[in-house]
Short mmCIF file of C-alpha atoms in Angstrom, two decimals:
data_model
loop_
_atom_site.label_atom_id
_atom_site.label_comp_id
_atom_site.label_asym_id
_atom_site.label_seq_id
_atom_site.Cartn_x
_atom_site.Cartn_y
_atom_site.Cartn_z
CA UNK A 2 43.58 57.10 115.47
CA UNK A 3 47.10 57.03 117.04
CA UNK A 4 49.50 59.34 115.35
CA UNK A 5 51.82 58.19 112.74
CA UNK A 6 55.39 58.98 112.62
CA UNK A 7 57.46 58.36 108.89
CA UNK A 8 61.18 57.74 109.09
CA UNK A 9 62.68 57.39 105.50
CA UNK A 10 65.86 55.79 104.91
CA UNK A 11 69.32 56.49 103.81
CA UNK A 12 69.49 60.07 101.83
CA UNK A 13 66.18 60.60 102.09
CA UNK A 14 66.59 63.76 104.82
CA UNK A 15 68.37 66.40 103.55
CA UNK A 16 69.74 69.53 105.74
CA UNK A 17 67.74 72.31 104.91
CA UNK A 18 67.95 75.87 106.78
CA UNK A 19 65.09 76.85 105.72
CA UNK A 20 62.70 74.50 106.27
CA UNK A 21 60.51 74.53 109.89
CA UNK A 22 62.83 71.61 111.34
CA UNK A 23 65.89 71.96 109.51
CA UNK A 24 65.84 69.19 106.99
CA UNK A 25 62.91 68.73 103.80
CA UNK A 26 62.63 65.35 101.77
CA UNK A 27 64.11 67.07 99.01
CA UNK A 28 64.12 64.84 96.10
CA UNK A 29 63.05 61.94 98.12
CA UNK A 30 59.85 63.28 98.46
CA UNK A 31 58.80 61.73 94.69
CA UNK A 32 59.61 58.17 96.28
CA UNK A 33 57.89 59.09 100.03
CA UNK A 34 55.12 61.73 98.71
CA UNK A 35 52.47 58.26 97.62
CA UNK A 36 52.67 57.22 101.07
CA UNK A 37 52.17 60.33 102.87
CA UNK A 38 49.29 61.00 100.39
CA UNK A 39 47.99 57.78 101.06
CA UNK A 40 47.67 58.27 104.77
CA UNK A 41 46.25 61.74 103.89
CA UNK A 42 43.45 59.78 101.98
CA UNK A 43 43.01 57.85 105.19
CA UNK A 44 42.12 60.83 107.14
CA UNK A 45 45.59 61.98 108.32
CA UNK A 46 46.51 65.56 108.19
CA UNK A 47 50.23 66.76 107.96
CA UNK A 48 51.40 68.50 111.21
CA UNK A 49 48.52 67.33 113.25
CA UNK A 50 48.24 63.48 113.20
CA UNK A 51 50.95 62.38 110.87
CA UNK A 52 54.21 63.75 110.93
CA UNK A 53 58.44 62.96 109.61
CA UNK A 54 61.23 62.44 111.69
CA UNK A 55 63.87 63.50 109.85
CA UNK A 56 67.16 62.65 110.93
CA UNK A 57 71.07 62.59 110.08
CA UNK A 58 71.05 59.62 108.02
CA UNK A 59 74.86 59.50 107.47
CA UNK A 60 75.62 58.94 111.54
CA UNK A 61 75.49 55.64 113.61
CA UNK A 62 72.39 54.58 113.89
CA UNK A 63 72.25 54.24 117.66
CA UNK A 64 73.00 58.11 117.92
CA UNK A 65 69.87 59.16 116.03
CA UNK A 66 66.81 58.24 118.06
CA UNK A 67 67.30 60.31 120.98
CA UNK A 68 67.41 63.50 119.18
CA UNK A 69 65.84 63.18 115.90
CA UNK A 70 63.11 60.76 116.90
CA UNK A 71 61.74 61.09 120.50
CA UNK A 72 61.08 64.90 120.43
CA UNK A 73 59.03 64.22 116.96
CA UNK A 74 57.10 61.46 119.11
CA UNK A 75 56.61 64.11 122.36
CA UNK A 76 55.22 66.51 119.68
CA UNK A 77 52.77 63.64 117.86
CA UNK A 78 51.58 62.55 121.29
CA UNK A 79 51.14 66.25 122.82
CA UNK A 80 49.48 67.95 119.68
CA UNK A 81 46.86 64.75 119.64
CA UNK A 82 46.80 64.44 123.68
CA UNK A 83 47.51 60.19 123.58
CA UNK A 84 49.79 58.11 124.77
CA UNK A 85 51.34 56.65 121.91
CA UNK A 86 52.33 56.67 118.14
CA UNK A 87 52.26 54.28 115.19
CA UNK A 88 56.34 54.36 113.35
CA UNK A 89 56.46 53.44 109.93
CA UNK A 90 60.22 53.15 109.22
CA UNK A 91 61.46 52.82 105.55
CA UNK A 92 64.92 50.94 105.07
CA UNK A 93 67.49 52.18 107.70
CA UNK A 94 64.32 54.05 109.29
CA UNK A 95 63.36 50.81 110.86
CA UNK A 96 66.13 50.58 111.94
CA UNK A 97 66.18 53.65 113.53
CA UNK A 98 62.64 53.14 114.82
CA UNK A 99 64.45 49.31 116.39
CA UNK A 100 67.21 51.46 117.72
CA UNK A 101 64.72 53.49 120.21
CA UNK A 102 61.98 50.53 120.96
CA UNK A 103 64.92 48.15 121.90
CA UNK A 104 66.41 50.92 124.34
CA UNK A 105 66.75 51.32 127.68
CA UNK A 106 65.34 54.49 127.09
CA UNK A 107 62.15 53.57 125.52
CA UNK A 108 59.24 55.11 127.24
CA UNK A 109 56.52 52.34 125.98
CA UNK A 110 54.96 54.88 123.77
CA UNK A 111 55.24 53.18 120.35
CA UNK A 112 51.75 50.93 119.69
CA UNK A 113 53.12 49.58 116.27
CA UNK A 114 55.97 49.40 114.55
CA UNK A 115 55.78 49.29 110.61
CA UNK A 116 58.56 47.92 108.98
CA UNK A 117 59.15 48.42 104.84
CA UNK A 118 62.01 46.73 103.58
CA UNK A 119 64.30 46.99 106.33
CA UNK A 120 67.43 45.31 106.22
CA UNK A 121 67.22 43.96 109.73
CA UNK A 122 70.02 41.11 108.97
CA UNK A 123 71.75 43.53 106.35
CA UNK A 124 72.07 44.53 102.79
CA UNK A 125 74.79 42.95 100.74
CA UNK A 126 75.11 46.38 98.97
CA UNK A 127 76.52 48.03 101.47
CA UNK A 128 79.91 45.74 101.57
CA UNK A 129 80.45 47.83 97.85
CA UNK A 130 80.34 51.41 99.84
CA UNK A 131 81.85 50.58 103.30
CA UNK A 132 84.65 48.57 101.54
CA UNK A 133 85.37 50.34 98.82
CA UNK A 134 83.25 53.57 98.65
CA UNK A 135 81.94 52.04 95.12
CA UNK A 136 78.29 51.50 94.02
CA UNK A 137 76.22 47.89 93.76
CA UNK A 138 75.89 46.82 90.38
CA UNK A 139 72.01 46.64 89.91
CA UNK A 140 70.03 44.89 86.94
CA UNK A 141 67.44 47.58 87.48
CA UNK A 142 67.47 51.15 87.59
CA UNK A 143 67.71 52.51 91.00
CA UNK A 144 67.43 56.84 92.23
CA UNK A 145 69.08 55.82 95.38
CA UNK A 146 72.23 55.66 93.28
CA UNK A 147 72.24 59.01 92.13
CA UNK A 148 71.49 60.36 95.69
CA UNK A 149 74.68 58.22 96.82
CA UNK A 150 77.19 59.99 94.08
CA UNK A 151 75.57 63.30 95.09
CA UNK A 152 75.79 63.28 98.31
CA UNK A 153 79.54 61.51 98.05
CA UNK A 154 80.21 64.84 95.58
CA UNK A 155 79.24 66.97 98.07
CA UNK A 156 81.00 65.78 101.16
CA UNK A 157 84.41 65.60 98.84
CA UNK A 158 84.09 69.18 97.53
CA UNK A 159 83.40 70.53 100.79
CA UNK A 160 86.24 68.46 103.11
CA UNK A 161 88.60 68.12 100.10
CA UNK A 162 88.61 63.47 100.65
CA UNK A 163 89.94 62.47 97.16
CA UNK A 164 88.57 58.96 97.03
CA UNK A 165 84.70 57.37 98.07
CA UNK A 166 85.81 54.99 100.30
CA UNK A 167 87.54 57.65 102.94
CA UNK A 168 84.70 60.16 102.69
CA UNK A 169 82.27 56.99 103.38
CA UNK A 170 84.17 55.84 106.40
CA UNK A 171 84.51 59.51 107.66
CA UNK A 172 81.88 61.03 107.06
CA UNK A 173 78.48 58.12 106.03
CA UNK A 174 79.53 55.73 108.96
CA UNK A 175 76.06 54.94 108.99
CA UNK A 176 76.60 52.42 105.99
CA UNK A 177 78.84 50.43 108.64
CA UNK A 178 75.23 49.30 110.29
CA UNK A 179 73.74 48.22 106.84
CA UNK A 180 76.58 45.20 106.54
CA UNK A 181 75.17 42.00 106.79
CA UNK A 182 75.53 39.78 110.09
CA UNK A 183 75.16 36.27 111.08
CA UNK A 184 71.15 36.01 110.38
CA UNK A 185 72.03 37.08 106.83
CA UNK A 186 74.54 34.08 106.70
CA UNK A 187 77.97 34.06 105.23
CA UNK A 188 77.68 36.44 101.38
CA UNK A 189 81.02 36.89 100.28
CA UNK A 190 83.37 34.01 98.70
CA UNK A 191 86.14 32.92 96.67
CA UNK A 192 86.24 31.05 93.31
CA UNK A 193 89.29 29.82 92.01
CA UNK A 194 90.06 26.39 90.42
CA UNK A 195 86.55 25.05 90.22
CA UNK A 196 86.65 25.43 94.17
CA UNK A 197 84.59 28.16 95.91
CA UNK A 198 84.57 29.01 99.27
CA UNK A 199 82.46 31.07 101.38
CA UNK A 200 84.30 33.51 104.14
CA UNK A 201 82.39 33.02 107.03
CA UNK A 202 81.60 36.75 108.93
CA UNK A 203 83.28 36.06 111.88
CA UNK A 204 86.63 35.65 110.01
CA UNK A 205 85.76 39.00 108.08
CA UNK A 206 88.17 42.20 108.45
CA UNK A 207 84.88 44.59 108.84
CA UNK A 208 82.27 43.74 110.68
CA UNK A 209 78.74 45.05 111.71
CA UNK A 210 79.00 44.76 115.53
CA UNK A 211 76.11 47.07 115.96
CA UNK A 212 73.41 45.23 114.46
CA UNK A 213 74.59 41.81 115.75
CA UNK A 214 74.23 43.16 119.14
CA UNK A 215 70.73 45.04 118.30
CA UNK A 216 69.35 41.29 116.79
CA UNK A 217 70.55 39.23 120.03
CA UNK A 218 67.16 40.90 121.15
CA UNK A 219 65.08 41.52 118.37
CA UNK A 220 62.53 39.05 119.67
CA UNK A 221 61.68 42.11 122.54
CA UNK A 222 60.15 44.12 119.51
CA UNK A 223 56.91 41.75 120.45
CA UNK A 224 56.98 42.91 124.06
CA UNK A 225 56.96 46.36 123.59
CA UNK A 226 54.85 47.23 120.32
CA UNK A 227 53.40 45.00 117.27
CA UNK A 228 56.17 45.01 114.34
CA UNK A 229 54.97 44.83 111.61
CA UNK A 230 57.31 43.53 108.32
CA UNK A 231 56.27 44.80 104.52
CA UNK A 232 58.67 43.45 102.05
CA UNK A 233 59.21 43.55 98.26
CA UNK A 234 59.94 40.43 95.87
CA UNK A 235 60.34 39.95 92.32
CA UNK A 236 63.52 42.14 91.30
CA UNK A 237 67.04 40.30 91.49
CA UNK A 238 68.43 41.59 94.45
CA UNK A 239 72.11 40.92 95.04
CA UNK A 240 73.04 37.84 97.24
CA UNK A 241 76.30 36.81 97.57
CA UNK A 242 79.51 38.54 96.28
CA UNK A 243 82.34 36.87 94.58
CA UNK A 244 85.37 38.73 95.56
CA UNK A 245 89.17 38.36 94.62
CA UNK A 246 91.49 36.37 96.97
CA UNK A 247 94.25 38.83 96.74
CA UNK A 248 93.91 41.20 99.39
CA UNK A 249 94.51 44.86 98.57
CA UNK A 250 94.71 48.51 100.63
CA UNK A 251 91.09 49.57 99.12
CA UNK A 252 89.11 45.94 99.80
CA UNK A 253 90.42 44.46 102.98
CA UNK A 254 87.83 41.90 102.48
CA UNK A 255 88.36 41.33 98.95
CA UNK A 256 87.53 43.15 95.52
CA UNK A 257 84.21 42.47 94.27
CA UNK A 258 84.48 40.24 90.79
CA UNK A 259 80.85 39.14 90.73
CA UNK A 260 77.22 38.71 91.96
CA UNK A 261 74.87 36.20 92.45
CA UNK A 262 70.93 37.59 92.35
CA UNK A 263 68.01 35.98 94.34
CA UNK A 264 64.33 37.39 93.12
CA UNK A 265 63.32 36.93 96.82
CA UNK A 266 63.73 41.21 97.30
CA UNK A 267 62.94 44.28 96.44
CA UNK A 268 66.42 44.63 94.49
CA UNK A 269 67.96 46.09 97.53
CA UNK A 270 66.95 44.52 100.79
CA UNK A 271 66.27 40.62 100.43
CA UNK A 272 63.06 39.29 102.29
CA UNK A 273 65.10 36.96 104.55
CA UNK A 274 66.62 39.96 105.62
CA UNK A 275 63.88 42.08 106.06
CA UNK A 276 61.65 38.85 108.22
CA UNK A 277 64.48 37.24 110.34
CA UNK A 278 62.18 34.09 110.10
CA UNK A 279 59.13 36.27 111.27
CA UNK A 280 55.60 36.41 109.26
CA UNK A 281 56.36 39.33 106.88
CA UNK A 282 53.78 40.66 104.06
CA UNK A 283 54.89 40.41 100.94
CA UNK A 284 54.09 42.35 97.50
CA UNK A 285 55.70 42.65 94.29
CA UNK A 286 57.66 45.96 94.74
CA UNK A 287 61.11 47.53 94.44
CA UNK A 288 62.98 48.99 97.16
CA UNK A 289 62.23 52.64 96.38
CA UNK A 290 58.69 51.89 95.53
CA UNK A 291 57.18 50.41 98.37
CA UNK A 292 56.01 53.59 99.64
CA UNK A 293 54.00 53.40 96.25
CA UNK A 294 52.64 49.77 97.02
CA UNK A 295 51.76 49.70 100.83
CA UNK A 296 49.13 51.97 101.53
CA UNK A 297 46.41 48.68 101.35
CA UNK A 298 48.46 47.00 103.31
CA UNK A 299 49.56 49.61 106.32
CA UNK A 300 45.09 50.56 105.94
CA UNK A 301 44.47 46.99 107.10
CA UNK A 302 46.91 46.73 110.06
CA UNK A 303 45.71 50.41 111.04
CA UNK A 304 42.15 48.90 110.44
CA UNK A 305 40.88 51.98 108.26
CA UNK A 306 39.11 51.24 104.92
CA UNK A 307 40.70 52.31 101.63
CA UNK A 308 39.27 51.87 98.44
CA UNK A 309 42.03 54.36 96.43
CA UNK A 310 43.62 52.79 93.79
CA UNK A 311 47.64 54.44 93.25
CA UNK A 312 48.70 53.90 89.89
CA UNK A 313 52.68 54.01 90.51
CA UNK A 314 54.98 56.41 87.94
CA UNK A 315 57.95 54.34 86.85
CA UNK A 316 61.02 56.38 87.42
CA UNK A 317 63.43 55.64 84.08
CA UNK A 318 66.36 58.17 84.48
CA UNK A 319 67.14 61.56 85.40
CA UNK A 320 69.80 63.90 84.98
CA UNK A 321 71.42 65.37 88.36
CA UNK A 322 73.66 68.53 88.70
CA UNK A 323 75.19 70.42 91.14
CA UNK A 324 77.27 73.61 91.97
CA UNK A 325 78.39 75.45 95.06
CA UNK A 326 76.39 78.33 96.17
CA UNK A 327 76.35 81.23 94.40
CA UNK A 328 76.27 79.63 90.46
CA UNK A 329 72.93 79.03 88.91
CA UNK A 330 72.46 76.27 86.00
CA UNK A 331 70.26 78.19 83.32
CA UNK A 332 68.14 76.45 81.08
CA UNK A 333 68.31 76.61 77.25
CA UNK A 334 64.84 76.45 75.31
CA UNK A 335 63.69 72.71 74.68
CA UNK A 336 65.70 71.38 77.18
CA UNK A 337 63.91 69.43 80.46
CA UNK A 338 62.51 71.45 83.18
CA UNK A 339 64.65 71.13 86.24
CA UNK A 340 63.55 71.43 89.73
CA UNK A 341 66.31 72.63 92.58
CA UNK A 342 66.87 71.55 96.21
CA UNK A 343 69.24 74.27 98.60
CA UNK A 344 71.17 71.30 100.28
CA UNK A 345 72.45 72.74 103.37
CA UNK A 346 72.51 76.39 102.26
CA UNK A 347 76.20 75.40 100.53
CA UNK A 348 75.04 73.95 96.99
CA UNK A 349 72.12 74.00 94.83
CA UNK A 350 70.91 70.59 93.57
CA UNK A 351 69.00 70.39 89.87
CA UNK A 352 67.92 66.46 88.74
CA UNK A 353 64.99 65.94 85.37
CA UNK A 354 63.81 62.99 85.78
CA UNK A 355 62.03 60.50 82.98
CA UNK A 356 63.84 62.93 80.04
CA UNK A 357 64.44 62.22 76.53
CA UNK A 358 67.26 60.62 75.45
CA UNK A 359 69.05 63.26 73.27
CA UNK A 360 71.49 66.10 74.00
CA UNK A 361 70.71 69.05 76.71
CA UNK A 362 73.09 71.88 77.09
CA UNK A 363 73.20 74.30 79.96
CA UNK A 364 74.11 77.55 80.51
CA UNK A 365 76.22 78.46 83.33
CA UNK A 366 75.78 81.77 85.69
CA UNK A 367 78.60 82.07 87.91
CA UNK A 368 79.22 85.00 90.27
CA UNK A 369 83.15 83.85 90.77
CA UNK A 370 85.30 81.57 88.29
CA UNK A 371 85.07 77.44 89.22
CA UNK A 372 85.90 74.72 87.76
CA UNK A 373 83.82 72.34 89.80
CA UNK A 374 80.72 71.03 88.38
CA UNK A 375 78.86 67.81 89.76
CA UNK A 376 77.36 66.36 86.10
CA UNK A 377 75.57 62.57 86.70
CA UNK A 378 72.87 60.39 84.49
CA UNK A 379 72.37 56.70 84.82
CA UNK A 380 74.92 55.63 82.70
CA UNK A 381 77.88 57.78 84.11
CA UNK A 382 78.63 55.55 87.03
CA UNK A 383 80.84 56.61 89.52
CA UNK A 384 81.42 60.17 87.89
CA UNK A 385 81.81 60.80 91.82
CA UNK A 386 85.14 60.31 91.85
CA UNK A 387 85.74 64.01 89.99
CA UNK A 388 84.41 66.89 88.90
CA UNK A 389 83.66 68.15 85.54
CA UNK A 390 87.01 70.96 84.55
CA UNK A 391 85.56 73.24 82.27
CA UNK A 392 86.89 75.89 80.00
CA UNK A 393 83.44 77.54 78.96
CA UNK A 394 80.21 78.25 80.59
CA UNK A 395 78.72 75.85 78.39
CA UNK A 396 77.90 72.61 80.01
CA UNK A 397 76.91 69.71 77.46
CA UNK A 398 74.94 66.48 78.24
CA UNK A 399 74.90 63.42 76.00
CA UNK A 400 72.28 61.50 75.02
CA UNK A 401 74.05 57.99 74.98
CA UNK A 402 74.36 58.93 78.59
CA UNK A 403 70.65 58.96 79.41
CA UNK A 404 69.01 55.46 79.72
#
């Protein structure tokens, strides 16, 4: 069996000093955990034939590759003495994994290239956070949107950006490369006086030049590997945007006043997207879950039987708190267990997830006096844009906040 080499998507690596390579899964490892488990019940074995590439999700996506993925591939193919690996890339990870196999610097060692939900023509969600550093409205509930106003948090406390929209274009340019291009077709438009009209992406102000360029020879993928495309349908994924026709400062391209939803997607990444008119496998699935859903699927293309049957957990809500360094969040009696990440040895990260809807308080330990307290559930929305001022050491969580 060739190697296999993960790459998750966006937020899914998270710097971590302490771990062997410098980044863990962190949280992400309740979405990515089935499929690594999976492969396990295959006859993989961490560290020896199946392995992660983490990587700095919030850079350009052409700068990742050479440092975060081909020394994880010289490793895979050294430790196992072949000649090539098998990439499964999540989301932006196929990307990622397109970035180095459509190189001049690829070294013809990938055999297949796995594809889930990969927005190879772009996600419309992404015009919401490279526009205006704001959140898609989804039907469903979605993690990745608490990992977004975390991680947002987190880069504002520590480089003192104000507003979501600068500390995305400074500091996430990543989400640049996620913007739809010209396979996608034209997504954003106007409605006023019964009239609507669509704003073709050539006459946009932003633009995704670097995954127009990468698709101009997408069709190479074939010549240098099998791709492989696993997609989810069945959850209303958003489509087109309505925006205003007023021009402001904050939406160059115009403020977003409404959705339209196609069920063709995973409620992230449509399937159009995700094929660019090539055979793709389909399932019913959400974006976050396909690593739940797959494992049949990726058994058959690896040609390995598996007769497990994954039951997946439906994720509902969570709560998700975090402080600098130095403060601890103390449990009182009957309230949800919470697990902690070290993000970057510079703040501790707490999240419950699937709790009961009533009200939790928390105790706060604090070595020195702050004010600055990152408090999110479902319902807050962007509670990003400040932090919780406190008087006490008391912190107190609603219920009508918790789906």
């Amino acid at each position: 069996m060739k190697p296999i080499i993960i790459l998750p998507g966006l937020f899914a690596s998270i710097p971590d000093p302490g771990s062997r390579y410098g980044y863990s899964l962190g949280f992400s490892e309740k979405l990515y955990n089935p499929l690594i488990d999976g492969l396990c019940s295959l006859g993989y074995k961490k560290e020896k034939d199946l392995f992660v590439a983490y990587y700095p999700w919030w850079r350009r996506v052409k700068d990742i590759p050479a440092n975060y993925l081909k020394p994880v591939i010289d490793r895979a193919m050294k430790i196992n003495d072949t000649d090539g690996v098998v990439l499964i890339g999540h989301s932006m990870g196929g990307l990622v994994a397109r970035a180095y196999v459509q190189s001049d610097d690829y070294r013809y060692d990938v055999s297949k290239l796995i594809m889930l939900g990969t927005p190879n023509a772009g996600a419309a969600n992404a015009y919401y956070a490279w526009e205006g550093g704001d959140l898609a409205p989804t039907p469903e509930f979605d993690i990745t949107n608490a990992f977004y106003k975390a991680f947002v948090w987190m880069l504002s406390f520590q480089h003192v950006v104000p507003h979501p929209k600068d500390i995305v274009r400074k500091y996430i340019k990543s989400v640049r490369d996620l913007m739809p291009v010209k396979e996608y077709g034209s997504y954003i438009f106007t409605y006023k006086n019964n009239d609507i009209r669509f704003i073709p992406i050539r006459e946009m102000y932003e633009a995704n030049g670097y995954l127009t360029g990468l698709n101009k020879n997408f069709d190479i993928l074939d010549e240098r590997c099998r791709p492989y495309l696993l997609g989810g349908i069945g959850y209303y994924t958003n489509e087109y945007i309505q925006v205003s026709a007023r021009k402001n400062k904050l939406w160059e391209d115009g403020k977003p006043e409404g959705v339209v939803r196609n069920l063709k997607g995973d409620g992230t990444v449509l399937l159009k997207s995700l094929s660019l008119n090539k055979e793709t496998v389909k399932m019913k699935s959400m974006h976050a879950g396909l690593m739940e859903n797959c494992i049949g699927q990726i058994a058959d293309i690896l040609k390995l039987n598996y007769s497990g049957r994954h039951i997946p957990k439906k994720m509902i809500n969570y709560i998700s708190m975090i402080v600098p360094k130095g403060t601890d969040i103390l449990r009182i009696e009957d309230n949800p267990k919470l697990e902690k990440v070290s993000v970057d040895g510079k703040f501790d990260w707490y999240m419950a997830f699937n709790v009961e809807r009533k009200d939790y308080r928390f105790n706060i330990k604090e070595i020195m006096p702050s004010s600055k307290v990152f408090i999110d559930t479902p319902k807050m929305n962007m509670s990003v844009y400040k932090s919780i001022k406190r008087s006490t050491s008391e912190i107190v969580i609603r219920g009508e906040d918790i789906i």
